XYZ file of C-alpha atoms in Angstrom:
786
model
C 66.524 1.678 19.449
C 63.200 0.281 20.527
C 61.099 2.735 22.460
C 57.441 1.667 22.328
C 55.947 -1.815 21.976
C 53.922 -2.335 18.812
C 50.636 -3.955 19.798
C 47.173 -3.741 18.266
C 45.286 -1.686 20.821
C 41.616 -1.815 21.585
C 39.561 0.499 19.391
C 36.677 2.571 20.608
C 33.265 1.568 19.382
C 32.507 3.285 16.079
C 29.598 3.471 13.772
C 29.466 0.789 11.052
C 31.830 1.444 8.159
C 29.589 1.497 5.099
C 32.557 0.934 2.797
C 33.488 -2.267 4.591
C 29.907 -3.467 4.668
C 29.587 -2.763 0.950
C 32.849 -4.546 0.261
C 31.622 -7.564 2.171
C 28.407 -7.752 0.165
C 30.181 -7.139 -3.144
C 32.239 -10.241 -2.520
C 28.979 -12.203 -2.864
C 27.916 -10.383 -6.023
C 27.002 -13.644 -7.724
C 24.280 -14.305 -5.153
C 22.958 -10.775 -5.597
C 22.950 -11.143 -9.376
C 21.182 -14.500 -9.182
C 18.597 -13.174 -6.730
C 18.023 -10.084 -8.886
C 17.508 -12.150 -12.053
C 15.129 -14.535 -10.281
C 13.184 -11.648 -8.720
C 12.820 -9.873 -12.066
C 11.681 -13.127 -13.659
C 9.071 -13.533 -10.923
C 8.051 -9.896 -11.456
C 7.606 -10.553 -15.184
C 5.495 -13.631 -14.453
C 3.511 -11.622 -11.905
C 2.742 -8.965 -14.525
C 1.516 -11.612 -16.941
C -1.062 -12.820 -14.430
C -2.240 -9.337 -13.432
C -5.375 -7.984 -15.089
C -4.572 -4.599 -16.737
C -6.673 -1.771 -15.330
C -7.664 1.208 -17.484
C -8.894 4.627 -16.387
C -12.095 5.892 -18.011
C -13.093 9.567 -17.750
C -15.913 11.879 -18.764
C -16.767 15.478 -17.861
C -19.988 17.466 -17.438
C -20.802 21.113 -16.796
C -23.264 22.027 -14.042
C -25.156 25.094 -15.274
C -25.587 28.018 -12.882
C -28.932 29.696 -13.522
C -28.528 32.284 -10.732
C -27.562 35.326 -12.759
C -27.811 39.065 -12.026
C -27.182 41.033 -8.874
C -28.322 39.382 -5.682
C -27.142 39.081 -2.128
C -25.792 35.630 -2.843
C -23.868 36.784 -5.893
C -22.466 39.759 -3.997
C -21.154 37.408 -1.292
C -19.663 35.128 -3.945
C -17.909 38.064 -5.603
C -16.461 38.961 -2.211
C -15.105 35.372 -2.098
C -16.829 34.755 1.223
C -18.824 31.907 -0.243
C -18.275 29.755 -3.324
C -20.250 27.313 -5.439
C -18.512 24.362 -3.739
C -21.602 23.530 -1.739
C -23.778 23.275 -4.863
C -21.127 21.279 -6.691
C -20.704 18.934 -3.745
C -24.444 18.281 -3.763
C -24.295 17.351 -7.439
C -21.332 15.087 -6.716
C -23.361 13.268 -4.071
C -26.237 12.886 -6.517
C -23.942 11.461 -9.200
C -22.529 8.973 -6.680
C -25.913 8.061 -5.240
C -26.993 4.467 -4.882
C -30.253 5.193 -6.746
C -28.557 6.321 -9.951
C -26.058 3.462 -9.839
C -28.904 1.007 -9.342
C -30.576 2.283 -12.498
C -27.282 1.969 -14.370
C -26.877 -1.600 -13.166
C -30.428 -2.503 -14.239
C -29.917 -0.956 -17.671
C -26.514 -2.556 -18.367
C -26.939 -5.822 -16.372
C -23.615 -5.263 -14.636
C -24.240 -7.944 -12.010
C -23.641 -10.649 -14.631
C -20.100 -10.840 -16.046
C -18.704 -13.126 -18.734
C -15.132 -14.422 -18.902
C -12.864 -16.580 -21.044
C -10.221 -18.775 -19.451
C -6.725 -17.849 -20.737
C -3.230 -19.159 -19.890
C -2.777 -16.189 -17.543
C -6.155 -16.391 -15.839
C -9.733 -15.333 -16.511
C -10.330 -12.305 -18.745
C -13.694 -10.535 -19.068
C -15.189 -10.481 -22.589
C -18.126 -8.133 -21.811
C -20.178 -7.656 -25.000
C -18.297 -10.376 -26.885
C -20.235 -13.000 -24.956
C -22.268 -15.172 -27.362
C -25.278 -15.119 -25.031
C -27.055 -13.090 -22.357
C -27.938 -14.645 -19.022
C -30.937 -13.497 -16.982
C -31.306 -14.511 -13.353
C -34.916 -15.160 -12.407
C -34.607 -16.787 -8.996
C -31.081 -17.133 -7.621
C -29.719 -19.603 -5.091
C -26.807 -18.862 -2.706
C -24.502 -21.082 -4.797
C -24.893 -18.667 -7.712
C -22.888 -15.953 -5.922
C -20.109 -18.181 -4.591
C -18.157 -19.260 -7.676
C -18.504 -18.837 -11.388
C -19.875 -21.594 -13.561
C -19.108 -22.570 -17.121
C -21.621 -22.394 -19.966
C -20.756 -24.228 -23.175
C -22.792 -24.403 -26.367
C -23.399 -27.926 -27.585
C -25.420 -26.654 -30.564
C -27.322 -23.412 -31.291
C -30.290 -24.612 -29.244
C -28.513 -26.416 -26.386
C -26.035 -25.377 -23.727
C -24.091 -27.390 -21.205
C -23.843 -26.197 -17.597
C -21.708 -28.468 -15.499
C -22.526 -31.985 -16.637
C -26.140 -31.245 -17.655
C -27.570 -29.987 -20.914
C -30.302 -27.360 -21.148
C -32.329 -25.703 -23.887
C -31.857 -22.013 -24.549
C -34.576 -19.331 -24.439
C -36.312 -21.165 -21.637
C -36.555 -20.935 -17.885
C -33.920 -23.380 -16.584
C -33.913 -24.871 -13.089
C -30.254 -25.428 -12.225
C -28.264 -25.894 -9.046
C -27.546 -22.172 -9.210
C -31.224 -21.219 -9.352
C -33.694 -20.456 -12.111
C -32.044 -18.714 -15.054
C -32.567 -18.027 -18.755
C -29.985 -18.029 -21.524
C -30.620 -15.978 -24.666
C -28.182 -16.460 -27.576
C -27.221 -13.183 -29.244
C -28.178 -12.736 -32.871
C -25.177 -13.238 -35.151
C -22.893 -14.352 -32.311
C -20.354 -17.071 -33.044
C -21.228 -20.126 -30.963
C -17.798 -21.740 -30.629
C -16.908 -24.622 -28.347
C -14.920 -22.473 -25.939
C -16.805 -22.361 -22.641
C -17.805 -19.035 -21.147
C -17.336 -18.540 -17.397
C -20.232 -16.633 -15.848
C -19.876 -14.726 -12.556
C -22.952 -13.275 -10.869
C -22.417 -10.747 -8.079
C -24.979 -9.798 -5.395
C -26.720 -6.705 -6.701
C -26.463 -4.568 -3.572
C -22.821 -5.414 -3.004
C -21.945 -4.751 -6.652
C -23.722 -1.391 -6.690
C -22.013 -0.362 -3.462
C -18.622 -1.293 -4.942
C -19.308 0.795 -8.043
C -20.376 3.746 -5.867
C -17.106 3.480 -3.925
C -14.978 3.094 -7.066
C -16.601 5.998 -8.908
C -14.695 9.254 -8.448
C -16.370 12.611 -9.114
C -14.196 15.694 -8.663
C -14.447 19.372 -9.572
C -11.692 20.721 -11.780
C -11.183 23.618 -9.356
C -12.834 25.306 -6.389
C -14.438 27.992 -8.555
C -15.421 25.667 -11.410
C -18.692 23.804 -11.903
C -17.113 21.288 -14.289
C -17.097 17.774 -12.838
C -14.731 14.982 -13.884
C -16.137 11.465 -13.568
C -13.551 8.678 -13.525
C -13.674 4.925 -13.086
C -11.002 2.240 -13.124
C -11.951 -0.973 -14.896
C -10.404 -3.924 -16.677
C -12.709 -3.461 -19.717
C -12.535 0.084 -21.156
C -15.750 -0.302 -23.168
C -17.634 -1.352 -20.044
C -16.308 1.635 -18.143
C -17.333 4.022 -20.929
C -20.841 2.600 -21.002
C -21.157 2.950 -17.234
C -20.072 6.600 -17.167
C -22.278 7.563 -20.111
C -25.241 5.828 -18.484
C -24.577 7.566 -15.154
C -24.713 10.978 -16.885
C -27.862 9.968 -18.754
C -29.636 8.795 -15.597
C -28.477 11.911 -13.750
C -29.995 14.175 -16.416
C -33.237 12.161 -16.485
C -33.575 12.413 -12.715
C -32.945 16.171 -12.862
C -35.625 16.617 -15.578
C -38.148 14.559 -13.665
C -37.632 16.592 -10.540
C -37.678 19.844 -12.483
C -41.043 18.929 -14.048
C -42.538 17.741 -10.781
C -44.314 21.080 -10.071
C -45.545 21.317 -13.661
C -46.845 17.770 -13.521
C -48.700 18.417 -10.260
C -50.187 21.619 -11.729
C -51.353 19.756 -14.838
C -53.014 17.127 -12.692
C -54.784 19.844 -10.670
C -55.984 21.657 -13.837
C -57.276 18.421 -15.356
C -59.266 17.643 -12.230
C -60.725 21.189 -12.130
C -61.575 21.079 -15.835
C -63.547 17.891 -15.343
C -65.465 19.441 -12.456
C -66.119 22.805 -14.193
C -67.101 21.075 -17.422
C -69.821 19.167 -15.604
C -71.049 22.260 -13.751
C -71.078 24.330 -16.974
C -73.157 21.727 -18.769
C -75.661 21.738 -15.911
C -75.949 25.549 -15.908
C -76.411 25.744 -19.658
C -79.126 23.154 -19.449
C -80.802 25.185 -16.675
C -80.747 28.321 -18.891
C -82.262 26.426 -21.769
C -84.940 24.894 -19.580
C -85.864 28.218 -17.918
C -86.148 30.118 -21.183
C -88.284 27.374 -22.648
C -90.502 27.276 -19.610
C -90.844 31.056 -19.232
C -90.878 31.888 -22.946
C -88.041 34.425 -22.593
C -86.074 35.342 -25.703
C -84.213 38.577 -24.586
C -83.730 40.890 -21.591
C -83.733 44.632 -21.252
C -80.767 46.883 -21.861
C -80.543 47.713 -18.178
C -80.479 44.085 -17.296
C -77.678 43.624 -19.786
C -75.623 46.334 -18.125
C -76.263 44.882 -14.684
C -75.405 41.483 -15.974
C -72.105 42.656 -17.422
C -71.136 44.362 -14.199
C -72.099 41.362 -12.142
C -70.205 39.039 -14.457
C -67.046 41.116 -14.197
C -67.391 41.327 -10.429
C -68.080 37.584 -10.142
C -65.098 36.819 -12.371
C -62.820 38.841 -10.127
C -64.328 37.209 -7.053
C -63.767 33.740 -8.547
C -60.175 34.651 -9.347
C -59.653 35.817 -5.783
C -61.215 32.607 -4.420
C -58.949 30.494 -6.645
C -55.896 32.395 -5.429
C -57.006 31.999 -1.820
C -57.466 28.281 -2.440
C -53.985 28.077 -3.933
C -52.611 29.964 -0.929
C -54.314 27.431 1.370
C -52.576 24.574 -0.520
C -49.234 26.325 -0.252
C -49.817 26.954 3.456
C -50.603 23.275 4.062
C -47.423 22.339 2.151
C -45.361 24.732 4.260
C -46.846 23.368 7.484
C -45.930 19.778 6.546
C -43.611 18.005 8.978
C -39.960 18.769 8.782
C -38.008 16.172 6.772
C -41.175 14.933 4.982
C -41.439 16.058 1.407
C -45.004 16.183 0.063
C -46.218 16.836 -3.435
C -45.318 20.291 -4.703
C -48.338 22.654 -4.292
C -50.281 24.084 -7.204
C -49.562 27.758 -7.847
C -52.524 28.261 -10.196
C -53.615 31.896 -10.189
C -50.679 33.106 -8.119
C -48.727 35.819 -9.874
C -46.568 37.189 -7.092
C -42.924 36.604 -8.276
C -41.539 36.626 -4.751
C -43.867 33.847 -3.571
C -43.312 31.770 -6.713
C -39.556 32.155 -6.327
C -39.691 31.030 -2.691
C -41.853 27.991 -3.583
C -39.448 27.001 -6.361
C -36.494 27.431 -3.985
C -37.987 25.288 -1.205
C -38.902 22.601 -3.747
C -35.302 22.571 -5.015
C -33.886 22.455 -1.472
C -36.156 19.542 -0.531
C -35.055 17.695 -3.675
C -31.417 18.158 -2.687
C -32.195 16.948 0.827
C -34.056 13.899 -0.460
C -31.108 13.000 -2.696
C -28.484 13.624 -0.007
C -30.293 11.703 2.759
C -29.992 8.532 0.665
C -26.193 8.650 0.817
C -25.417 10.345 4.127
C -26.463 10.310 7.752
C -28.765 12.794 9.543
C -25.738 14.350 11.233
C -24.119 15.425 7.974
C -23.295 19.174 8.065
C -24.578 19.606 4.518
C -27.902 17.991 5.465
C -28.263 20.216 8.510
C -27.526 23.261 6.362
C -30.228 22.213 3.892
C -32.744 21.745 6.750
C -31.970 25.228 8.038
C -32.423 26.715 4.576
C -35.735 24.874 4.135
C -37.031 26.143 7.501
C -35.977 29.729 6.684
C -37.536 29.612 3.223
C -40.801 28.164 4.554
C -40.914 30.874 7.198
C -40.559 33.481 4.456
C -43.311 31.761 2.457
C -45.599 31.782 5.508
C -45.044 35.501 5.995
C -45.679 36.153 2.317
C -48.852 34.019 2.324
C -50.202 35.822 5.373
C -49.666 39.180 3.704
C -51.314 38.050 0.475
C -54.226 36.470 2.335
C -54.878 39.720 4.159
C -54.849 41.615 0.885
C -57.080 39.094 -0.941
C -59.499 38.818 1.966
C -60.003 42.550 1.818
C -60.442 42.364 -1.948
C -62.991 39.565 -1.615
C -64.977 41.538 0.939
C -65.120 44.510 -1.441
C -66.186 42.295 -4.325
C -68.877 40.665 -2.213
C -70.111 44.104 -1.198
C -70.344 44.993 -4.877
C -72.254 41.775 -5.478
C -74.775 42.701 -2.783
C -75.166 46.110 -4.362
C -75.738 44.631 -7.823
C -78.170 42.091 -6.413
C -80.257 44.864 -4.860
C -80.310 46.553 -8.205
C -81.265 43.364 -9.955
C -84.227 42.962 -7.615
C -85.759 45.903 -9.373
C -85.737 43.877 -12.562
C -88.884 41.876 -13.178
C -88.926 38.495 -11.471
C -88.546 36.500 -14.688
C -85.640 38.532 -15.903
C -84.112 38.411 -12.455
C -84.362 34.651 -12.336
C -82.932 34.405 -15.869
C -80.193 36.776 -14.898
C -79.180 34.585 -11.973
C -79.005 31.497 -14.147
C -77.158 33.307 -16.921
C -74.691 34.744 -14.422
C -73.795 31.265 -13.189
C -73.341 30.171 -16.783
C -70.913 33.038 -17.471
C -68.932 32.334 -14.322
C -68.462 28.685 -15.206
C -67.643 29.520 -18.793
C -64.982 32.082 -17.851
C -63.425 29.711 -15.338
C -63.356 26.900 -17.903
C -61.674 29.135 -20.468
C -59.095 30.288 -17.893
C -58.223 26.700 -16.951
C -57.794 25.720 -20.596
C -55.324 28.558 -21.123
C -53.346 27.626 -17.988
C -53.207 24.012 -19.064
C -51.581 24.961 -22.347
C -49.082 27.214 -20.597
C -48.140 24.477 -18.119
C -47.847 21.850 -20.859
C -45.555 24.145 -22.831
C -43.365 24.670 -19.735
C -43.285 20.911 -19.141
C -42.254 20.137 -22.717
C -39.557 22.821 -22.901
C -37.724 21.837 -19.722
C -34.043 20.822 -20.149
C -31.434 19.445 -17.756
C -29.212 21.781 -15.774
C -26.071 19.974 -16.953
C -24.246 19.624 -20.239
C -21.903 16.861 -21.297
C -18.507 18.280 -22.173
C -16.645 15.049 -22.982
C -18.175 11.670 -23.527
C -16.564 8.804 -21.628
C -13.132 7.939 -22.984
C -10.292 5.673 -21.862
C -6.536 5.746 -22.208
C -4.702 3.471 -24.617
C -2.359 2.202 -21.904
C -3.362 0.615 -18.603
C -2.673 2.526 -15.402
C -2.293 -0.647 -13.347
C -0.130 -2.523 -12.856
C 2.743 -0.117 -13.488
C 5.448 -2.235 -15.065
C 8.313 0.046 -14.097
C 7.158 0.129 -10.478
C 6.635 -3.644 -10.366
C 10.092 -4.324 -11.793
C 11.571 -1.775 -9.395
C 9.887 -3.403 -6.394
C 10.848 -6.919 -7.414
C 14.366 -5.745 -8.238
C 14.652 -4.147 -4.809
C 13.263 -7.333 -3.277
C 15.819 -9.338 -5.239
C 18.594 -7.225 -3.724
C 17.114 -7.200 -0.237
C 16.679 -10.971 0.008
C 20.450 -11.710 -0.077
C 21.061 -8.769 2.263
C 18.453 -10.157 4.648
C 19.849 -13.665 4.312
C 23.390 -12.544 5.065
C 22.205 -10.293 7.889
C 20.137 -13.129 9.361
C 23.082 -15.464 9.057
C 25.290 -12.949 10.828
C 22.652 -12.375 13.513
C 22.233 -16.086 14.181
C 25.961 -16.746 13.942
C 27.452 -17.170 17.425
C 31.028 -17.303 16.148
C 33.639 -14.598 15.796
C 33.035 -12.856 12.461
C 35.064 -9.666 12.658
C 37.555 -7.818 14.808
C 34.858 -5.739 16.514
C 33.273 -8.941 17.852
C 36.459 -9.569 19.831
C 36.800 -5.981 20.958
C 33.230 -5.947 22.267
C 33.733 -9.112 24.322
C 37.251 -8.763 25.740
C 39.889 -6.151 26.454
C 42.699 -8.595 25.621
C 45.047 -6.965 23.061
C 45.247 -8.325 19.522
C 48.854 -8.836 18.520
C 48.357 -10.066 14.953
C 45.931 -10.914 12.167
C 46.386 -13.689 9.645
C 44.386 -13.784 6.395
C 42.687 -16.823 4.949
C 44.642 -18.557 2.181
C 44.953 -22.043 0.744
C 48.387 -23.708 0.772
C 49.593 -27.068 -0.453
C 52.268 -27.246 2.270
C 51.665 -26.067 5.868
C 55.037 -24.306 6.116
C 54.311 -21.128 4.126
C 57.107 -18.949 5.558
C 60.273 -19.719 3.581
C 63.281 -17.700 2.533
C 61.667 -16.488 -0.706
C 57.939 -16.489 0.161
C 56.029 -13.255 -0.503
C 52.449 -14.312 0.151
C 50.038 -12.311 2.306
C 50.115 -14.909 5.070
C 53.935 -15.019 5.087
C 54.141 -11.238 5.441
C 51.559 -11.256 8.221
C 53.537 -13.931 10.084
C 56.659 -11.794 9.692
C 54.732 -8.848 11.145
C 53.773 -11.078 14.076
C 57.443 -12.025 14.474
C 58.376 -8.349 14.693
C 55.857 -7.814 17.454
C 57.304 -10.687 19.496
C 60.445 -8.737 20.374
C 58.300 -6.318 22.351
C 57.279 -9.203 24.587
C 60.874 -9.779 25.664
C 61.827 -8.366 29.033
C 65.537 -9.301 28.757
C 67.984 -10.922 26.373
C 67.215 -14.414 27.605
C 65.257 -16.931 25.590
C 61.538 -16.346 25.039
C 59.065 -19.207 25.544
C 55.725 -18.611 23.824
C 52.644 -20.724 24.490
C 50.123 -21.157 21.665
C 46.600 -22.212 22.574
C 42.998 -21.651 21.502
C 39.393 -22.302 22.524
C 38.678 -25.413 20.485
C 40.442 -27.641 18.009
C 40.802 -26.455 14.422
C 41.504 -22.759 15.028
C 44.966 -22.866 13.428
C 47.284 -22.562 16.435
C 49.524 -25.363 15.125
C 49.742 -23.695 11.708
C 50.577 -20.249 13.122
C 53.045 -21.550 15.710
C 54.837 -23.664 13.077
C 55.192 -20.745 10.641
C 56.118 -18.240 13.357
C 58.948 -20.540 14.381
C 60.056 -20.783 10.739
C 60.019 -16.986 10.471
C 62.225 -16.687 13.564
C 64.648 -19.306 12.261
C 65.027 -17.389 8.991
C 66.609 -14.449 10.864
C 69.157 -16.740 12.584
C 67.240 -17.095 15.778
C 67.678 -20.635 17.120
C 64.107 -21.766 17.503
C 62.451 -24.952 18.688
C 58.775 -25.852 18.520
C 57.275 -28.286 21.034
C 54.379 -30.499 20.081
C 52.904 -30.356 23.586
C 49.416 -31.378 22.507
C 49.932 -34.888 23.837
C 46.305 -35.824 23.174
C 45.875 -34.904 19.487
C 49.288 -33.978 18.065
C 49.350 -32.521 14.552
C 52.750 -30.965 13.898
C 54.593 -34.167 12.995
C 51.883 -35.153 10.528
C 51.889 -31.651 9.009
C 55.652 -31.925 8.420
C 55.477 -35.619 7.529
C 57.985 -36.493 10.259
C 58.322 -39.677 12.333
C 56.840 -39.669 15.830
C 58.070 -42.929 17.294
C 59.746 -41.166 20.221
C 59.184 -37.718 21.534
C 58.221 -35.541 24.488
C 56.145 -38.218 26.210
C 59.201 -40.520 26.220
C 61.350 -37.734 27.644
C 58.865 -36.955 30.403
C 58.881 -40.571 31.582
C 62.694 -40.648 31.503
C 63.158 -43.038 28.598
C 65.230 -40.711 26.363
C 67.334 -37.602 26.527
C 66.672 -34.266 24.834
C 69.218 -34.899 22.092
C 67.539 -38.202 21.244
C 64.175 -36.550 20.501
C 65.327 -33.194 19.065
C 64.822 -33.203 15.296
C 65.577 -30.489 12.739
C 62.642 -29.208 10.698
C 63.189 -30.355 7.088
C 64.517 -27.609 4.810
C 64.987 -25.078 7.617
C 68.161 -23.967 9.416
C 68.118 -23.068 13.120
C 64.665 -24.646 13.404
C 64.037 -27.782 15.441
C 61.045 -29.705 16.643
C 60.170 -31.919 19.586
C 57.375 -34.214 18.489
C 54.849 -35.484 21.010
C 55.821 -39.122 20.853
C 53.371 -41.892 21.709
C 50.092 -40.606 23.177
C 50.257 -41.268 26.939
C 47.252 -42.370 29.012
C 47.853 -39.544 31.531
C 48.951 -36.359 29.715
C 47.970 -33.987 32.532
C 49.995 -35.914 35.116
C 53.069 -35.900 32.877
C 52.861 -32.112 32.394
C 53.012 -31.424 36.158
C 56.151 -33.532 36.615
C 59.607 -32.082 37.259
C 60.750 -33.365 33.874
C 58.793 -30.506 32.234
C 60.865 -27.956 34.176
C 64.019 -29.823 33.216
C 62.925 -29.821 29.552
C 62.338 -26.063 29.464
C 65.610 -25.421 31.370
C 67.622 -27.312 28.750
C 65.790 -25.684 25.869
C 66.347 -22.159 27.223
C 70.076 -22.811 27.276
C 70.097 -23.851 23.602
C 67.426 -21.733 21.879
C 66.406 -18.091 21.792
C 62.771 -18.879 21.037
C 60.704 -21.776 22.356
C 57.345 -22.234 20.633
C 54.877 -24.393 22.585
C 51.921 -25.836 20.678
C 49.518 -26.790 23.476
C 45.949 -28.216 23.516
C 42.901 -25.890 23.434
C 41.979 -24.298 26.762
C 38.292 -24.960 26.336
C 38.774 -28.736 26.291
C 41.539 -29.662 28.760
C 43.745 -27.998 31.391
C 47.079 -28.806 29.722
C 47.595 -25.253 28.452
C 47.020 -23.743 31.894
C 49.588 -26.150 33.365
C 52.147 -25.099 30.750
C 51.404 -21.396 31.239
C 53.807 -21.191 34.224
C 56.664 -22.538 32.084
C 56.324 -19.869 29.346
C 56.894 -16.117 29.102
C 53.955 -15.156 26.878
C 50.736 -16.701 25.588
C 49.301 -16.394 22.103
C 45.588 -17.185 22.051
C 44.451 -18.038 18.494
C 40.932 -16.975 17.472
C 39.734 -18.172 14.113
C 37.280 -16.234 12.004
C 33.862 -17.972 11.744
C 35.079 -20.848 13.949
C 35.707 -19.616 17.497
C 32.457 -19.333 19.537
C 31.793 -15.847 20.909
C 31.044 -17.103 24.391
C 34.663 -18.298 24.702
C 35.826 -14.678 24.470
C 34.278 -14.014 27.869
C 36.483 -16.774 29.283
C 39.507 -15.188 27.600
C 38.586 -11.811 29.110
C 38.409 -13.362 32.591
C 41.816 -15.052 32.105
C 43.321 -11.782 30.880
C 41.984 -9.754 33.806
C 42.958 -12.413 36.343
C 46.391 -12.807 34.619
C 46.237 -16.575 34.527
C 48.552 -16.454 31.517
C 51.599 -14.280 31.173
C 51.318 -11.516 28.583
C 48.180 -12.960 27.078
C 47.557 -11.702 23.527
C 45.204 -12.646 20.733
C 45.882 -13.638 17.142
C 42.928 -13.400 14.743
C 43.356 -16.172 12.207
C 41.892 -17.029 8.803
C 40.361 -13.623 8.076
C 38.218 -13.851 4.975
C 38.520 -11.053 2.407
C 34.764 -10.586 2.465
C 34.811 -9.465 6.081
C 36.220 -6.094 5.087
C 39.609 -6.137 6.818
C 41.201 -4.438 3.846
C 43.722 -7.042 2.735
C 43.994 -7.111 -1.011
C 45.678 -9.281 -3.557
C 49.395 -8.782 -3.987
C 49.990 -7.533 -0.467
C 53.418 -9.151 -0.275
C 54.585 -8.590 -3.822
C 57.335 -5.993 -3.921
C 57.427 -5.681 -0.163
C 61.121 -6.457 0.364
C 63.596 -6.370 3.177
C 65.356 -3.128 2.304
C 65.508 0.091 4.258
C 62.454 0.517 6.434
C 61.776 -3.250 6.614
C 61.597 -5.413 9.686
C 65.340 -5.822 10.116
C 65.942 -2.109 10.501
C 64.473 -2.458 13.970
C 66.674 -5.430 14.831
C 70.455 -4.857 14.179
C 71.383 -8.522 14.720
C 68.792 -9.685 12.231
C 69.952 -7.059 9.761
C 73.597 -8.196 10.076
C 72.600 -11.819 9.503
C 70.530 -10.768 6.502
C 73.513 -8.922 4.939
C 75.712 -12.005 5.430
C 73.167 -14.057 3.493
C 73.480 -11.663 0.564
C 77.117 -12.787 0.018
C 77.756 -15.103 -2.959
C 76.678 -18.648 -2.277
C 74.069 -17.725 0.266
C 70.300 -17.344 -0.196
C 68.417 -14.319 1.183
C 66.163 -14.906 4.148
């Protein structure tokens, strides 16, 4: 007993089924494989043309000379402050433009030499047979490289012109010189020379150079550089460390050098004054005839000499304090020459002077690479101001002390002078001259000793850094990474077909899958027919087990739910456009009905472009058009379908000039009335709805309408028209049949669907007792199974 109609209902919108999408793409695995192979081949070619990049590294240790217990060290031990600030300053110095400029000048990095290879230009660095020096460049020199080829050991060819080596050459690129290297092989292979603008090249090296501390608490710095020539990178890093140490030594010896210059100037002055005084002593003794002085005079003289020596020492220290005070009062941000500290022995003052000199050096180095608003620079300025303030306070204290000392010494001098006045005039005059001689002599001796001490300090100075590892490079390039390149190109090779198929689907305005129909119309889908190739259009036969045959049988089962009574059922087949398979489906559905002993007739009502008779290779001399004009009777045009029982066809007959007018005539009603009396099922193959109105005219004569939608053929916009017709009920029991479903669309039909799917218990006939009885009769000897 039939209780519920079996119809494909509308499905709610669901998320994309990844399994179906994957199945659809796997169907086109050949395209994916081809794209993957091509992409990997392109990736391999890409790697061949890429210049391998190597990483070069070296490491240095920044020495920390601040040992012992101090406020700074106590704060560091409390982990409130770290050495990061000092290390960051050294990093900025290492990456400074000044040091890199010296490296460029020493290694001539702005001139590069290349050989042309099948995979592009490759730098040869020191293997170049010559060295090029740019004397006066022209703009063309920096635009493109130029080739230099040796004609003979004394002649080179640049462009089309020949030039002599070891001479100043006026070329289109400017004035240059070419120096052949001793022992170099002068082959015929041209060398490509590239000259980069110096400032731009140095800036690029500064940006590419990486200087990093190994940890926050460490003062070990790692210098790294990426380059195509490992030897060149090693030379650059080693030269950077060398120039960094030289700059540190020069700055460290700056105070000593200034002190030496000051001592040399004073020695010249004192030497001249001493010679004058000695000459005065000699002249006075000769003139006065003095050979010796009294013992008392000697004692006075000794006391005066000691007092004068102390007074001179105090005056020198006061002079040094004046120089330091002028240095401290210099404008903020302007670094003058470091002051002389000759005669100053106070460790606190000397330490403060050394500290402010170091801070100003750091500021001078940092200001070359950063702006005035840099927090580090502001911190340095604050430290300099604080230190100078401390120096000023210290100087003022020392000046007060020394001024008092000088006043005491001068008072002693006045006392000694009063005592000397008691000495006879000649001895007193000699004593004055001799005293000046002793003062100059002591001062000269003191300056000589200080000069030796300063020279020893200058010669023994060493850099505050130590090289831990010389520059070294890895054996394998870090760029390009082959695995990553192949992975990217492989992914691209897989994504290109995906993108192509997705783009095709996006641009495709035709029905591609069931969800396309469900999104556009609420019309129920009564059946789905898979795509398959057949030699003969009639695929449903008594012993057929193909996928399409089984799907047509499933459609046949669903037809009984369209019946409202036991009378005959007239079914109209139509579509949107020609070529959607309505003739094929209607023909095979009729054959399926005939196989279960249902008298069935199919009408070729497409009077404009009939196809059924040609599909069955049947004559079409007379047919429906003749009947509609009254020329023949139904029996005269009714023909059995070849090879099928209970299956008949009415061909279209000659194509009339007015098909629409014939279809609205009373003869159409008469035709359907006679057919209903003879057949249980009437299949009407009508023209497409989207082209003519014939199908809509025939809709009133039929009981149900099957609208055929073909996969990848039916335009999507036609589904809106179908939805309107369904809602307005222009056709009776309008249903859809999705035809020619491709396996790649993911509908789940597999090979062998029909094999082994028989007509036993649970088959179609169990739902239809009459069909089952007819089927059992056919199993008797002499009959074939349906």
